[in-house]
Short mmCIF file of C-alpha atoms and ligand atoms in Angstrom, two decimals:
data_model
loop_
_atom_site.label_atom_id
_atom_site.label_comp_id
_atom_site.label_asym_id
_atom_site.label_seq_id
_atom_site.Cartn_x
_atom_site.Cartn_y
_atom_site.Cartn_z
CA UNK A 1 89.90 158.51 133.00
CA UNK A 2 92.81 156.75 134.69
CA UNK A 3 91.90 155.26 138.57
CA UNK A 4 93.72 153.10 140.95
CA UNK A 5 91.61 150.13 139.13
CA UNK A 6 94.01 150.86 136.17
CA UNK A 7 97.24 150.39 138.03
CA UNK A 8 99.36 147.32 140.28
CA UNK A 9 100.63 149.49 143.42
CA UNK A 10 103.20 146.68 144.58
CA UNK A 11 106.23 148.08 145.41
CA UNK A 12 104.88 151.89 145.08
CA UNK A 13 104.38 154.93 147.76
CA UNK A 14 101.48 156.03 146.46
CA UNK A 15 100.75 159.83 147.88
CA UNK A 16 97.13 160.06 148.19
CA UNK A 17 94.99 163.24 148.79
CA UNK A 18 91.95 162.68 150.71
CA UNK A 19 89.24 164.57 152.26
CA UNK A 20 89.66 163.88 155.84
CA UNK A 21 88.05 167.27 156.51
CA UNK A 22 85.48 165.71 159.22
CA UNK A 23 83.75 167.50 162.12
CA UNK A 24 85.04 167.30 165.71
CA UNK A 25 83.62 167.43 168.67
CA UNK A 26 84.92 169.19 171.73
CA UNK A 27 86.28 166.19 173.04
CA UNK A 28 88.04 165.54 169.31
CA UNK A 29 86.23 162.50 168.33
CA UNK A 30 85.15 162.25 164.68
CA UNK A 31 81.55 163.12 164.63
CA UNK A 32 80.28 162.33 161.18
CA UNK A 33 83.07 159.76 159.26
CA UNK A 34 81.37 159.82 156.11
CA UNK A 35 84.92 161.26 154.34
CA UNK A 36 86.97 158.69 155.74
CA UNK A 37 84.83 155.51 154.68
CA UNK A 38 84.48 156.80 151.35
CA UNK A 39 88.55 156.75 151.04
CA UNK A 40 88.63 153.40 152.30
CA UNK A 41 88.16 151.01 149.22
CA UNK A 42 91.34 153.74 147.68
CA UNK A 43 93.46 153.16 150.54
CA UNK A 44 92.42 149.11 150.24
CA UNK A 45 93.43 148.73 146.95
CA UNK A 46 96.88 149.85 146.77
CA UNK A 47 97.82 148.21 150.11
CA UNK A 48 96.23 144.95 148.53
CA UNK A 49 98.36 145.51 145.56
CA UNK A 50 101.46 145.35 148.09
CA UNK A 51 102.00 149.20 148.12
CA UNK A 52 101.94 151.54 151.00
CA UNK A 53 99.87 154.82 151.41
CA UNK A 54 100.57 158.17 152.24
CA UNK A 55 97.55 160.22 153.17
CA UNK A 56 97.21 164.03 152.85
CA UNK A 57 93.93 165.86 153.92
CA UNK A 58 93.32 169.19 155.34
CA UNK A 59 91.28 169.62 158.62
CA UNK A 60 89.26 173.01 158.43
CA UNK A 61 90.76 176.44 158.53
CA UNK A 62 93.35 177.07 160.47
CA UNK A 63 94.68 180.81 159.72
CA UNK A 64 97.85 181.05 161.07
CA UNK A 65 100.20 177.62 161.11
CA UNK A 66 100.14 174.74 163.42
CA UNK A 67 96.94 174.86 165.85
CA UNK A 68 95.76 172.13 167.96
CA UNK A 69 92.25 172.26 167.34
CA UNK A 70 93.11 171.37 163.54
CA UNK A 71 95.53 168.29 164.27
CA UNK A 72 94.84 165.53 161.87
CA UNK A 73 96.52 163.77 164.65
CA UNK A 74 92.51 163.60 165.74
CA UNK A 75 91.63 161.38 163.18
CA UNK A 76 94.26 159.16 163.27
CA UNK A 77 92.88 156.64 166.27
CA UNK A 78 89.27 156.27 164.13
CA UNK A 79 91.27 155.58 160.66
CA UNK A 80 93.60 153.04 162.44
CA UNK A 81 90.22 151.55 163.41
CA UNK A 82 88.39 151.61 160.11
CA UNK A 83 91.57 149.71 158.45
CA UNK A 84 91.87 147.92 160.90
CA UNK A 85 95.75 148.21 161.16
CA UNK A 86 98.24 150.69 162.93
CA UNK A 87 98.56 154.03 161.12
CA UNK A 88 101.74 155.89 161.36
CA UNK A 89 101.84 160.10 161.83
CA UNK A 90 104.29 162.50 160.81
CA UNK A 91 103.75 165.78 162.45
CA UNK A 92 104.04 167.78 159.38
CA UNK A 93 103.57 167.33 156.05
CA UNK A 94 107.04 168.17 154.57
CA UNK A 95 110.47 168.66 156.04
CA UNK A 96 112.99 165.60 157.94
CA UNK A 97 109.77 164.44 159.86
CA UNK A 98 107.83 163.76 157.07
CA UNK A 99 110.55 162.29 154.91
CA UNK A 100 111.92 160.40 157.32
CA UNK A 101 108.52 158.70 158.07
CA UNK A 102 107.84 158.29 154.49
CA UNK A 103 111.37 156.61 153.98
CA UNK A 104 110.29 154.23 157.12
CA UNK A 105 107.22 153.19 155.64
CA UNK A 106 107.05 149.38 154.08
CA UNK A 107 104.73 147.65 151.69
CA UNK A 108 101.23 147.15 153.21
CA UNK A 109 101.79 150.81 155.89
CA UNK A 110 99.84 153.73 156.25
CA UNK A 111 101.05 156.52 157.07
CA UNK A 112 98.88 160.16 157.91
CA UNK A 113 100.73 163.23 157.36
CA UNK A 114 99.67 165.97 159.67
CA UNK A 115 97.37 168.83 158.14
CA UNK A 116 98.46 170.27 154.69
CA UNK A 117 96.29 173.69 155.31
CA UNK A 118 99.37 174.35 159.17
CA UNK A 119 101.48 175.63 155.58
CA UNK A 120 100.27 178.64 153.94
CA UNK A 121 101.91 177.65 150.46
CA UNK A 122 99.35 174.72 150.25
CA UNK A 123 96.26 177.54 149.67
CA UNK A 124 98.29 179.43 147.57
CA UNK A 125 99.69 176.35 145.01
CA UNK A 126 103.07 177.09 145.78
CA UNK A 127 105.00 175.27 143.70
CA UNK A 128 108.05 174.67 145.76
CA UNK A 129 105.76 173.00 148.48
CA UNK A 130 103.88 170.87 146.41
CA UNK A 131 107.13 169.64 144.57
CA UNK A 132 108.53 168.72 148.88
CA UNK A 133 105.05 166.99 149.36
CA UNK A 134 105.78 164.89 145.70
CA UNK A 135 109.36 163.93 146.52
CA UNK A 136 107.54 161.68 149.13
CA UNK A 137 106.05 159.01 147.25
CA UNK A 138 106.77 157.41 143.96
CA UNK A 139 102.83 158.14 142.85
CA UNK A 140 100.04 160.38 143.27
CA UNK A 141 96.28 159.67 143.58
CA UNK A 142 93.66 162.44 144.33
CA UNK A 143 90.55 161.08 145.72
CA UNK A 144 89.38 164.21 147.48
CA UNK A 145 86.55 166.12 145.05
CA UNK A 146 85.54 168.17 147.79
CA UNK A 147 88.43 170.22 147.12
CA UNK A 148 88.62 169.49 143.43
CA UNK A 149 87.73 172.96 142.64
CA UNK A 150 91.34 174.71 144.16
CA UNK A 151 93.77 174.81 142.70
CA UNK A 152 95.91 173.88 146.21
CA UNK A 153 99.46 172.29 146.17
CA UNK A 154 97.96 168.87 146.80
CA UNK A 155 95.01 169.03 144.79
CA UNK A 156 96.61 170.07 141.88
CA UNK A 157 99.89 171.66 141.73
CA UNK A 158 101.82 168.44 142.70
CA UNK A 159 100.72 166.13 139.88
CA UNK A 160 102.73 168.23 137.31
CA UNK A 161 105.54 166.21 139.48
CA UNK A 162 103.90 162.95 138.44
CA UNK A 163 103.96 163.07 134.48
CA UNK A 164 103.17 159.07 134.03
CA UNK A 165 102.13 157.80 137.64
CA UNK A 166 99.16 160.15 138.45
CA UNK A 167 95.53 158.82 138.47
CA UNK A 168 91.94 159.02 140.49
CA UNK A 169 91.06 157.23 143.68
CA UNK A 170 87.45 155.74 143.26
CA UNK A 171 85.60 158.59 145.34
CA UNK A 172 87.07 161.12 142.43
CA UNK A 173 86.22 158.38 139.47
CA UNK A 174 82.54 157.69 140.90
CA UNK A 175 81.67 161.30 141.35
CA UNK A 176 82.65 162.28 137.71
CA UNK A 177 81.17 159.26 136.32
CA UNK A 178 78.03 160.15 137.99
CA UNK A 179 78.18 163.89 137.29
CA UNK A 180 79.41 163.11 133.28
CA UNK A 181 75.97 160.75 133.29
CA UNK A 182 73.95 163.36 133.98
CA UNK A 183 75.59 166.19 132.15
CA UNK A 184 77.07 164.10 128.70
CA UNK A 185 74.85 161.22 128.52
CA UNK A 186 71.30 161.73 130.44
CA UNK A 187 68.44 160.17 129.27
CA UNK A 188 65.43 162.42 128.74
CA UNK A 189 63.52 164.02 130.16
CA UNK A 190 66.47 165.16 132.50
CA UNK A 191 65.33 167.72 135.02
CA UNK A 192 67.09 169.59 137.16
CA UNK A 193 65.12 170.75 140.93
CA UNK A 194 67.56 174.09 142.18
CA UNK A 195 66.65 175.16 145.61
CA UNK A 196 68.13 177.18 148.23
CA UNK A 197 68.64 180.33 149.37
CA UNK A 198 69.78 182.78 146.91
CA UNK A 199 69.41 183.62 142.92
CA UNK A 200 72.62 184.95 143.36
CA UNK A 201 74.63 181.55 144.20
CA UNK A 202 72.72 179.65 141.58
CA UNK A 203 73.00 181.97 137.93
CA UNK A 204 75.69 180.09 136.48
CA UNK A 205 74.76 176.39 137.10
CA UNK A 206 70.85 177.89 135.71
CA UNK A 207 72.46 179.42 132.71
CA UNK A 208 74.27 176.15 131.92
CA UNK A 209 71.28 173.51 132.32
CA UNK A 210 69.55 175.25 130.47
CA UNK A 211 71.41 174.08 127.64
CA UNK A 212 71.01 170.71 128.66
CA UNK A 213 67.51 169.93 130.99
CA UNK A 214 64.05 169.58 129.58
CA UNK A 215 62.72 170.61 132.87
CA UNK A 216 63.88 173.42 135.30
CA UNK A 217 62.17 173.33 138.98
CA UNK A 218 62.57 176.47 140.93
CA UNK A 219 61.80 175.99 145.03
CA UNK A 220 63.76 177.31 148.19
CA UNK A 221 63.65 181.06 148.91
CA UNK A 222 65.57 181.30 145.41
CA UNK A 223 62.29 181.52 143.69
CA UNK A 224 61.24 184.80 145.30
CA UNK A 225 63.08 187.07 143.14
CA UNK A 226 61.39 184.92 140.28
CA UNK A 227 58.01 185.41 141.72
CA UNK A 228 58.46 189.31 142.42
CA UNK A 229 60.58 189.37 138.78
CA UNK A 230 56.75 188.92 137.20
CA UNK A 231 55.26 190.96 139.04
CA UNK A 232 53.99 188.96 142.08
CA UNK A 233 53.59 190.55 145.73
CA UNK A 234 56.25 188.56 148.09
CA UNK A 235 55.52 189.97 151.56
CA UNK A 236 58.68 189.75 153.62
CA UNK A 237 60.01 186.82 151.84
CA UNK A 238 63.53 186.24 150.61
CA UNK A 239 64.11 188.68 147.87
CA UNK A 240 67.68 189.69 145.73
CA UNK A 241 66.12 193.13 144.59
CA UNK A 242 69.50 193.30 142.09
CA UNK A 243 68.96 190.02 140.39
CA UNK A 244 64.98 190.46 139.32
CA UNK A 245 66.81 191.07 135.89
CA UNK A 246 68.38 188.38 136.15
CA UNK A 247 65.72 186.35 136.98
CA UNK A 248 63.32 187.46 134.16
CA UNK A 249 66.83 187.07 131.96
CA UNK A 250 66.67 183.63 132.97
CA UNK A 251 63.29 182.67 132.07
CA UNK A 252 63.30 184.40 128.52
CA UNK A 253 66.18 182.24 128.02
CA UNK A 254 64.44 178.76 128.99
CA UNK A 255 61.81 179.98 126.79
CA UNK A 256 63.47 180.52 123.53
CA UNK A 257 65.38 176.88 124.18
CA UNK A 258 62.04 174.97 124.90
CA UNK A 259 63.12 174.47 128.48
CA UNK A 260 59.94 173.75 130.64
CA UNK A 261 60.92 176.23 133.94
CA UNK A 262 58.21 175.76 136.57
CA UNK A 263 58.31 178.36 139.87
CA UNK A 264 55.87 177.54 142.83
CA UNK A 265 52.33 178.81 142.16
CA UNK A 266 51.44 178.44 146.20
CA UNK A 267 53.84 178.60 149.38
CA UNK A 268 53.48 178.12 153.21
CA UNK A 269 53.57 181.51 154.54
CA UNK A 270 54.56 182.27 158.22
CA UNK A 271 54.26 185.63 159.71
CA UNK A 272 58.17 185.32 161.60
CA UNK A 273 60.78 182.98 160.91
CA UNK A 274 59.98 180.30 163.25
CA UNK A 275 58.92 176.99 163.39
CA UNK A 276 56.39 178.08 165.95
CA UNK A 277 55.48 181.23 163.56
CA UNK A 278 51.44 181.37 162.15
CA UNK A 279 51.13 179.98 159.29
CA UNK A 280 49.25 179.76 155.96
CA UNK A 281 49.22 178.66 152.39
CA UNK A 282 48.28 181.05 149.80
CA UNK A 283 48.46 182.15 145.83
CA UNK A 284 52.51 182.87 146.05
CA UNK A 285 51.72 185.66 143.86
CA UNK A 286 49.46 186.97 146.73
CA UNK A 287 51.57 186.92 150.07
CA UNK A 288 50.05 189.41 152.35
CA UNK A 289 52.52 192.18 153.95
CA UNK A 290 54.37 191.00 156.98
CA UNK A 291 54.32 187.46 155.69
CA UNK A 292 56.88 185.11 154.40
CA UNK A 293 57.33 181.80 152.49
CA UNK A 294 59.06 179.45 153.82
CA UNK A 295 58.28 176.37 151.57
CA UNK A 296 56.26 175.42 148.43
CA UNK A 297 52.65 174.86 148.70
CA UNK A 298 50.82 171.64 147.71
CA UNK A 299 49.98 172.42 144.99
CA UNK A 300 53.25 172.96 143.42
CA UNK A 301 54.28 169.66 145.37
CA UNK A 302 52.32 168.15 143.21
CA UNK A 303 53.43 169.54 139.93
CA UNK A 304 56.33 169.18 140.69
CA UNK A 305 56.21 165.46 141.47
CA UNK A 306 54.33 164.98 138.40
CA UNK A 307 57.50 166.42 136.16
CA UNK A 308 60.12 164.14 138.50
CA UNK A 309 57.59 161.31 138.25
CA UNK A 310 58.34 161.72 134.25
CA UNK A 311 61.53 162.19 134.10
CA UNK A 312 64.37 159.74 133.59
CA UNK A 313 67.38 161.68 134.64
CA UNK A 314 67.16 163.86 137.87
CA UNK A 315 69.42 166.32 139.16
CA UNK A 316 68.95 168.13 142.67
CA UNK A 317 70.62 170.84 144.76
CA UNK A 318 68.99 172.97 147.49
CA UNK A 319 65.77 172.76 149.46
CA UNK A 320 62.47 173.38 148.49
CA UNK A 321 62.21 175.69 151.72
CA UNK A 322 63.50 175.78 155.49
CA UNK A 323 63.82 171.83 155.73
CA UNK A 324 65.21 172.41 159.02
CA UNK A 325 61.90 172.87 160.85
CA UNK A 326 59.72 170.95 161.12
CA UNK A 327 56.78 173.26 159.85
CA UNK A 328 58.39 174.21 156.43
CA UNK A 329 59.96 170.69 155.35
CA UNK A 330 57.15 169.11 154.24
CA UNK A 331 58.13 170.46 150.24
CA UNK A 332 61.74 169.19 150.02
CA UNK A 333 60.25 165.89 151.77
CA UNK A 334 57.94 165.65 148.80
CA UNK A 335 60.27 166.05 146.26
CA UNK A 336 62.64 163.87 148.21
CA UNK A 337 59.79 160.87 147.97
CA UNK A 338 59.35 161.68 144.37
CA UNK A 339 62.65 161.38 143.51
CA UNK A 340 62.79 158.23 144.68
CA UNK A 341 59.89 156.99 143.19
CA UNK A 342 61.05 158.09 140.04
CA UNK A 343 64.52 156.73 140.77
CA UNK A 344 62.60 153.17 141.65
CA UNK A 345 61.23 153.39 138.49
CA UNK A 346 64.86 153.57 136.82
CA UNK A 347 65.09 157.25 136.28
CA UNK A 348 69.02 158.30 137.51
CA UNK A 349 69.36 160.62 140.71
CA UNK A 350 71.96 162.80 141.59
CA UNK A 351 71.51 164.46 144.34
CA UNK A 352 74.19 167.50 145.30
CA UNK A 353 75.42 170.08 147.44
CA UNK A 354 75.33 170.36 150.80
CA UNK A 355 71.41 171.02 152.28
CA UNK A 356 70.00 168.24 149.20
CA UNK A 357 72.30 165.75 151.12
CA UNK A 358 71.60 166.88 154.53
CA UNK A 359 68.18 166.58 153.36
CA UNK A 360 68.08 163.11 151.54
CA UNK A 361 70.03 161.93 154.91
CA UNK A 362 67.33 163.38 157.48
CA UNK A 363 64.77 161.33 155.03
CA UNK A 364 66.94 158.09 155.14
CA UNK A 365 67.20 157.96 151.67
CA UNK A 366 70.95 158.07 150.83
CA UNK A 367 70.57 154.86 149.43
CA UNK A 368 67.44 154.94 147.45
CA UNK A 369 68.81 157.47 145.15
CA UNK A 370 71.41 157.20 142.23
CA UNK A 371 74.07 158.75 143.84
CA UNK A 372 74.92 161.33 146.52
CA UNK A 373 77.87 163.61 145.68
CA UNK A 374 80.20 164.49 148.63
CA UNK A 375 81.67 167.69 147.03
CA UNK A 376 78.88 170.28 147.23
CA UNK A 377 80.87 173.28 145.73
CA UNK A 378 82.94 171.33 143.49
CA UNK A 379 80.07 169.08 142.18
CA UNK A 380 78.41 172.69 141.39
CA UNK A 381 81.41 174.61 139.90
CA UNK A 382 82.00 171.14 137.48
CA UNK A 383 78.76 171.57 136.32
CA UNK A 384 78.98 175.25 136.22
CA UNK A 385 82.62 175.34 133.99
CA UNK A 386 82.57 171.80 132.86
CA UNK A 387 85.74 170.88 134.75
CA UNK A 388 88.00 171.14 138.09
CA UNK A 389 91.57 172.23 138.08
CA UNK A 390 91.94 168.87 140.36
CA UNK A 391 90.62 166.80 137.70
CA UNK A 392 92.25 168.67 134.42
CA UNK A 393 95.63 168.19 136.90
CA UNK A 394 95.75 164.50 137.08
CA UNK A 395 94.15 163.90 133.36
CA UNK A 396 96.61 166.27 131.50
P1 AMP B 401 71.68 176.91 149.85
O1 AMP B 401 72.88 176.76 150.75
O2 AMP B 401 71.74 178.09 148.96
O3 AMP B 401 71.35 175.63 149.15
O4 AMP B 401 70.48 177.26 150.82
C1 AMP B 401 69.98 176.37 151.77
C2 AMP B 401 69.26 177.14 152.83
O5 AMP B 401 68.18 177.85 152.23
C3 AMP B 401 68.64 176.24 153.88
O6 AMP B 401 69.27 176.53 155.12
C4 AMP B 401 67.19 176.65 153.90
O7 AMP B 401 66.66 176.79 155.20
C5 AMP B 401 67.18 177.99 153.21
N1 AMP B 401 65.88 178.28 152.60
C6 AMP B 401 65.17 177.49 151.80
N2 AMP B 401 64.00 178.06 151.48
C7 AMP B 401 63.96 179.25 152.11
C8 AMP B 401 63.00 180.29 152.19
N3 AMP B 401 61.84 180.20 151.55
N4 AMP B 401 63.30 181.36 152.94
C9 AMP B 401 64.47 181.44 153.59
N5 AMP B 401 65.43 180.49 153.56
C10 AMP B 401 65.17 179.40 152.83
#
């Protein structure tokens, strides 16, 4: 894997795709600049080298062309701030404005080019935009694996433009490294904790650690459609009625390859969807009509922290149940402190996808775990299909 490490940028443009995809507020201040930090020891390194940077990002979805609210013009006061220099803007992202600020730009400059997504051809791939976008700088560097898994213009398309002077930024090199540790190289027992909402959203990553976990934990309402699969009475709960095949499908499978899969044996019922709701915790094979689970019981809590307590590799995406109140967090919490117990006693975290890192961060412990991916949906679909057009771009 070639990164920036690899490479002396003096004297180079070097054309680098971020993820400057941060929330606004109504006011347009960055809310959250998680996304831009991360870019920073990229950006760092090739103007210490003597080069100068180009930054391309999108900025949410705008649907038709140029729209205000979607300006990376936004961003550009907080970045000048984080570097700690001025930051030039061209107000697109191809045509005379954005060569002519490109062909302006010196050794040690920054310059932000205005939102990628204001051009329809950068969804699509379109060649003939990516190849306007290449002509300019002299290399190209992705460091945005949030968007790893499209196959945009600037995620992908454009390094076919860039046969020798392509490589990763360090956010792109430390998420695969971390990913490729837990899915080439984990120590065992490696076991994976899938939460979340739905079956549905979570088949293919199942079918595919099941090939390579010892130990498969099932929480979030996901592992309703397990519970009713076998047979179990689910009240109201969340249920896919057209994946209890599926489900049972899934299990026979872990089963024939040794695979340890553990579902919740008791959950915190609640008889509305509220954090005010009554509540109770009962068999989860028992929930009384008009009820619904909304997290995993203690007993499974403690199962389950008994399995990440043994393990040495851990791998996590989704809640254990509606984190967000108060009354039906107390499961993900658990298995939050048990991973990083476990994690304290050397086992390797990675903790993925969006609501596990929402989670992790409500708990303050970002930095008491292995790692924390940034690219929910591309961390999954990597794991899901073993690679990102974004990544099989730059390494071909
Ligand atoms: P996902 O995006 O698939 O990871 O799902 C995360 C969402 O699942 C969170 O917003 C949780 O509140 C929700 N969730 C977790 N457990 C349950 C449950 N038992 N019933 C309903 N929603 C749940």
């Amino acid at each position: 894997m070639k990164t920036v490490k690899d490479y002396n940028f003096s004297g180079q443009k070097a054309l680098v795709r971020v993820d400057f995809n941060v929330p606004l507020d109504a006011g347009y201040n960055v809310t959250d600049d998680t996304r831009m930090r991360a870019a920073l020891p990229t950006i760092n390194k090739i103007l210490n080298d003597g080069g100068a940077v180009i930054l391309m990002s999108h900025l949410g979805r705008p649907k038709d062309g140029p729209a205000e609210k979607y300006s990376l013009k936004h961003v550009l006061a907080h970045l000048s701030k984080l570097l700690n220099k001025p930051v030039a803007f061209a107000a697109d992202c191809i045509g005379d404005v954005a060569k002519n600020a490109a062909n302006a730009l010196k050794s040690g400059e920054v310059l932000l080019l205005e939102n990628l997504r204001f051009h329809k051809e950068e969804e699509k791939g379109d060649v003939n935009f990516a190849k306007q976008l290449s002509e300019l700088g002299t290399f190209y560097v992705n460091d945005a694996f949030g968007t790893a898994h499209r196959a945009h213009a600037s995620t992908a398309i454009i390094a076919q433009f860039f046969p020798n002077n392509k490589c990763f930024g360090y956010v792109m090199s430390g998420e695969l490294e971390s990913v490729n540790k837990v899915l080439t190289s984990a120590e065992k027992p490696f076991t994976a904790i899938m939460g979340g909402a739905k079956v549905s959203d979570k088949i293919l990553i199942l079918q595919q650690l099941i090939n390579k976990a010892d130990n498969i934990i099932i929480g979030g309402g996901m592992a309703f459609t397990f519970v009713k699969a076998q047979g179990g009475n689910i009240g109201k709960s969340l249920v896919e009625e057209d994946k209890l095949d599926t489900a049972l499908a899934i299990l026979k499978d872990a089963k024939a390859k040794g695979v340890n899969i553990y579902i919740p044996v008791d959950a915190v019922i609640a008889d509305n969807f509220a954090n005010d709701a009554n509540k109770q915790t009962v068999d989860i094979k028992a929930i009384p009509d008009g009820w619904m689970g909304l997290d995993i019981g203690p007993e499974t809590e403690k199962t389950y922290a008994d399995v990440i307590a043994n393990s040495k590799t851990i791998l996590w995406n989704g809640p254990m149940g509606v984190f967000e109140m108060s009354s039906f967090e107390h499961g993900t919490k658990s298995v939050a402190e048990a991973i990083v117990a476990a994690t304290k006693k050397g086992a390797y975290s990675l903790i993925g996808g969006g609501d596990s890192v929402a989670a992790v961060n409500k708990y303050n412990f970002a930095n008491e775990v292995s790692y924390v991916s940034t690219g929910g949906g591309a961390l999954l679909e990597y794991i899901e299909s073993g690679s990102l057009p974004g990544v099989e771009a730059v390494e071909k």
